[in-house]
PDB file of C-alpha atoms in Angstrom:
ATOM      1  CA  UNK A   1      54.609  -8.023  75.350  1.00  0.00           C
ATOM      2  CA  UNK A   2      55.066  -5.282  73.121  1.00  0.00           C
ATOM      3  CA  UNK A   3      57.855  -2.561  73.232  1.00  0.00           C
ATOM      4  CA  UNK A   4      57.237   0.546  75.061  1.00  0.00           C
ATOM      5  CA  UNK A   5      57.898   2.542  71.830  1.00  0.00           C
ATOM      6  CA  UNK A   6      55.274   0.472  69.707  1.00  0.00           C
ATOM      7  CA  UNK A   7      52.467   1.316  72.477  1.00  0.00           C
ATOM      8  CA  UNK A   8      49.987   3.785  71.733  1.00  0.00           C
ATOM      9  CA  UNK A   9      49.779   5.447  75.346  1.00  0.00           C
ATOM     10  CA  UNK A  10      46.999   7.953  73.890  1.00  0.00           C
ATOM     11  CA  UNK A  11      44.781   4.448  73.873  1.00  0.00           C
ATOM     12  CA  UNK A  12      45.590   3.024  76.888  1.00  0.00           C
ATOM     13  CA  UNK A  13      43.041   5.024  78.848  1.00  0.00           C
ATOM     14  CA  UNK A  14      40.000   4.191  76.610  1.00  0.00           C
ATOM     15  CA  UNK A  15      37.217   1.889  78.049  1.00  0.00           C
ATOM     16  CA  UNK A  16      36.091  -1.631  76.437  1.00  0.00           C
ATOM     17  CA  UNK A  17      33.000   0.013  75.329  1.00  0.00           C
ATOM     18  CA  UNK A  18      34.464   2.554  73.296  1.00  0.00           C
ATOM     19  CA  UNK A  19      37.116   0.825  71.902  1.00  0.00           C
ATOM     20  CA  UNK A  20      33.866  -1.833  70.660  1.00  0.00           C
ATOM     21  CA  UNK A  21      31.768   1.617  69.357  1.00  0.00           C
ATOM     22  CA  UNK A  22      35.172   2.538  67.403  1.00  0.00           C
ATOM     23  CA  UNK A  23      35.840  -0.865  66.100  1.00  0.00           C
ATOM     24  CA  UNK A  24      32.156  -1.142  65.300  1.00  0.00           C
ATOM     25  CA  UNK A  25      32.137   2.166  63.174  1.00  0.00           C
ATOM     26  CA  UNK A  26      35.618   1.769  61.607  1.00  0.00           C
ATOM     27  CA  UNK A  27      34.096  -1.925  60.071  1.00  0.00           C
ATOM     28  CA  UNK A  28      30.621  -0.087  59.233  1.00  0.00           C
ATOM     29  CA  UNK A  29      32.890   2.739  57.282  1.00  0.00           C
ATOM     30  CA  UNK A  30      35.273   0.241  55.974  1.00  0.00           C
ATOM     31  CA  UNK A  31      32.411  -2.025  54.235  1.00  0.00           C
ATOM     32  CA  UNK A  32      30.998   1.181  52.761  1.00  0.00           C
ATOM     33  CA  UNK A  33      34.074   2.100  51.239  1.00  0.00           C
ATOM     34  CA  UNK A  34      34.429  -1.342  49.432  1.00  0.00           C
ATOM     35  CA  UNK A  35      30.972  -0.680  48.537  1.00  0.00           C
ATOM     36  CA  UNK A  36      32.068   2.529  47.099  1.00  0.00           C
ATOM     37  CA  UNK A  37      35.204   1.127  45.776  1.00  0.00           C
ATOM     38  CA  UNK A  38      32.686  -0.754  43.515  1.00  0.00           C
ATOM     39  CA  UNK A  39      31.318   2.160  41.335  1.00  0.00           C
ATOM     40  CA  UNK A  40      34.776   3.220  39.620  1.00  0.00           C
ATOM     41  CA  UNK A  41      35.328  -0.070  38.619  1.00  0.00           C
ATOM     42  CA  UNK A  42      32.162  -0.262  36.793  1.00  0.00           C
ATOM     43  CA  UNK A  43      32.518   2.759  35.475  1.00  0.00           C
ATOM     44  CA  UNK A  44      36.132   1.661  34.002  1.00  0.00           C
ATOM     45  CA  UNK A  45      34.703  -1.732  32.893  1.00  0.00           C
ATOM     46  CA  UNK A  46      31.909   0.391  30.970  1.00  0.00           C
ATOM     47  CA  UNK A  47      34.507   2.523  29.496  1.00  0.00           C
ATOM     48  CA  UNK A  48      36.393  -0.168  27.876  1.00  0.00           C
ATOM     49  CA  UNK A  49      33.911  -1.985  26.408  1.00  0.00           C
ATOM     50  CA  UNK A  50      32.477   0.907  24.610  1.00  0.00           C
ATOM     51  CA  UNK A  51      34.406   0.109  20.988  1.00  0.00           C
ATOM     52  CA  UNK A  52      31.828  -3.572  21.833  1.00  0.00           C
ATOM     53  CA  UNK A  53      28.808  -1.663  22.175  1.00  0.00           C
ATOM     54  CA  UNK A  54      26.208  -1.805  19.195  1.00  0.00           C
ATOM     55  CA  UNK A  55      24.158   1.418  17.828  1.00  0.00           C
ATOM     56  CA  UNK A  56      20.876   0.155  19.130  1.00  0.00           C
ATOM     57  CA  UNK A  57      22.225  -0.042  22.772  1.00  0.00           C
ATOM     58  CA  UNK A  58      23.631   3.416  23.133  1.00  0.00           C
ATOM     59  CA  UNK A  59      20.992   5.492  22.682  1.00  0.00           C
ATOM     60  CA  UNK A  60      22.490   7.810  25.942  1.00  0.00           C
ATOM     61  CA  UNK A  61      26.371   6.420  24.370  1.00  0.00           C
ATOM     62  CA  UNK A  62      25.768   8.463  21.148  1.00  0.00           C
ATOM     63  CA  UNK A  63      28.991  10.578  20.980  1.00  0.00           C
ATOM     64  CA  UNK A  64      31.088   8.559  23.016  1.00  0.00           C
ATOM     65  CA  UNK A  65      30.574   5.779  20.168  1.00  0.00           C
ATOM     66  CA  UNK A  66      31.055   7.854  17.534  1.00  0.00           C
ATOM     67  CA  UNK A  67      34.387   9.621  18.747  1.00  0.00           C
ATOM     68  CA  UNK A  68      37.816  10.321  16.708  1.00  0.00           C
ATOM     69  CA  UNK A  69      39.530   6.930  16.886  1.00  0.00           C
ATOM     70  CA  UNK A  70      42.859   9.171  19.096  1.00  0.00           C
ATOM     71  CA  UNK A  71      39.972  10.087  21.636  1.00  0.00           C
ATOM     72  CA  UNK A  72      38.577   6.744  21.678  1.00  0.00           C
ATOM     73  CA  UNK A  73      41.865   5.223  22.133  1.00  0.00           C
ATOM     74  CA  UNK A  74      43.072   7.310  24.727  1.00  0.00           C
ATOM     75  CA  UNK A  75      39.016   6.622  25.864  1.00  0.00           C
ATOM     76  CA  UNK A  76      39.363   2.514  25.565  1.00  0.00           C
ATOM     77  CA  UNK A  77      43.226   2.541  26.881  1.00  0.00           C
ATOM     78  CA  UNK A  78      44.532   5.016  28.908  1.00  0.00           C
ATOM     79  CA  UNK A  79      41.525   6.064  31.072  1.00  0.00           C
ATOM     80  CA  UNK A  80      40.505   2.530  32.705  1.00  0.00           C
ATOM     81  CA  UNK A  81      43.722   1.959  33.894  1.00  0.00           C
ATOM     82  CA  UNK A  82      44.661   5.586  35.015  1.00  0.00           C
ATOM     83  CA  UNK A  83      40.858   5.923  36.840  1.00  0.00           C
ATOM     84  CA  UNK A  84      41.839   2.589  38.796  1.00  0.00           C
ATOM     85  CA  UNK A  85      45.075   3.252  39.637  1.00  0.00           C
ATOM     86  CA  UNK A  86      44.006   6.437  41.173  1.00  0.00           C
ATOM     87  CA  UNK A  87      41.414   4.715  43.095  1.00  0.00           C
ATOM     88  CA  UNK A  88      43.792   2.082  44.401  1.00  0.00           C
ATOM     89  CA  UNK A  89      46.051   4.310  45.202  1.00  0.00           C
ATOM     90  CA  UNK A  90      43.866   6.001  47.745  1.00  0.00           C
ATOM     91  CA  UNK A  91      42.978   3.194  49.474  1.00  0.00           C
ATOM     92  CA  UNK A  92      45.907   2.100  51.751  1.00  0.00           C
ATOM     93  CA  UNK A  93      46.149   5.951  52.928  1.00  0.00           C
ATOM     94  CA  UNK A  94      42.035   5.692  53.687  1.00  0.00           C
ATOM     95  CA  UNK A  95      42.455   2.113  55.648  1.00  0.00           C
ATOM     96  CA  UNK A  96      45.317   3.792  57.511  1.00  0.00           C
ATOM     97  CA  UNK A  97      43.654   6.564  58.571  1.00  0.00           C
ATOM     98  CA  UNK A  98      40.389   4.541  59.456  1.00  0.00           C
ATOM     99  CA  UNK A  99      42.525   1.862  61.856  1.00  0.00           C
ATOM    100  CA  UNK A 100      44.238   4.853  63.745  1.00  0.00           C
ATOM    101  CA  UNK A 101      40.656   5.738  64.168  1.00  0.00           C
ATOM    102  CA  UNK A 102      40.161   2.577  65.683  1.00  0.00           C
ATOM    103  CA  UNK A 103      41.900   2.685  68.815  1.00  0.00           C
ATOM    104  CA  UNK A 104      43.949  -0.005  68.900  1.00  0.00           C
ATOM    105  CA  UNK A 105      46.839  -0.492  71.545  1.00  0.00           C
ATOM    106  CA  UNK A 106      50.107  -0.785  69.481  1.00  0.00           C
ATOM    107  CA  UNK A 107      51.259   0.788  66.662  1.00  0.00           C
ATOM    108  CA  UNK A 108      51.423  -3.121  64.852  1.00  0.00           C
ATOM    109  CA  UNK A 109      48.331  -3.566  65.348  1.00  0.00           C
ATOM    110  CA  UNK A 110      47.395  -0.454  63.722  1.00  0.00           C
ATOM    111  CA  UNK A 111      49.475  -1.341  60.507  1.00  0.00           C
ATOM    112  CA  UNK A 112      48.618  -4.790  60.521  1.00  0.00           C
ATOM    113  CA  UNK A 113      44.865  -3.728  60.968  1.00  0.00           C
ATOM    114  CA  UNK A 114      45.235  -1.447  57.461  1.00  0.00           C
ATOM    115  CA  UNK A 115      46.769  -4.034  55.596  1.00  0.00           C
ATOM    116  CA  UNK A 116      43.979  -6.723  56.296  1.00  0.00           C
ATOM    117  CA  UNK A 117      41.359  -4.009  55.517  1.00  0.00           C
ATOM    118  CA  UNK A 118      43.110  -3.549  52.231  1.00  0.00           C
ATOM    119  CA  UNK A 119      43.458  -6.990  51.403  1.00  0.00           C
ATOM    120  CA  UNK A 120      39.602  -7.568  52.688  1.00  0.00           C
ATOM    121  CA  UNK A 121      39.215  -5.219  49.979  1.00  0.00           C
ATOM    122  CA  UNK A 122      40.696  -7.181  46.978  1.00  0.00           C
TER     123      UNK A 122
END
């Protein structure tokens, strides 16, 4: 049984039903965020390959190309890391909120329900 300090009391009173609607909408929200996750990461893996793309294939490209090679460093280097960092850094305070939003009855279950979300995510 769990400690009387780890129990969320606030949750006790909530029916099966809506705990199910909550856990329902927390894994609907959750999938779209990984979804979500996914366009950053493309748009990183674009930006480092752009010193690979050829003339013919960056018609829209043009200037990005044809940069100063300190911009297109900082471009090719700096910016896909930073841009995923940032985006992985929001996600363990997104999960957490989401599984608070969940309902769950102790306050382990509500960490350990974050963490799996954000290793579902990897």
């Amino acid at each position: 049984a769990p400690l009387p300090e780890d129990i969320i009391w606030a949750n006790m009173h909530l029916r099966w039903r809506e705990r199910w609607a909550r856990m329902l909408t927390v894994a609907m929200i959750s999938a779209f965020t990984v979804l979500t996750f996914m366009i950053p990461v493309t748009v990183v893996a674009g930006a480092a390959t752009t010193n690979k793309l050829k003339s013919d294939q960056t018609r829209n490209l043009g200037g990005v190309v044809t940069m100063q090679e300190v911009i297109k460093g900082v471009w090719d280097g700096f910016l896909p890391g930073a841009l995923t960092a940032m985006s992985l850094g929001l996600m363990p305070a997104t999960f957490a909120m989401l599984s608070r939003m969940q309902s769950l009855h102790t306050l382990t279950s509500t960490e350990r329900s974050a963490a799996n979300k954000f290793y579902w995510m990897l």
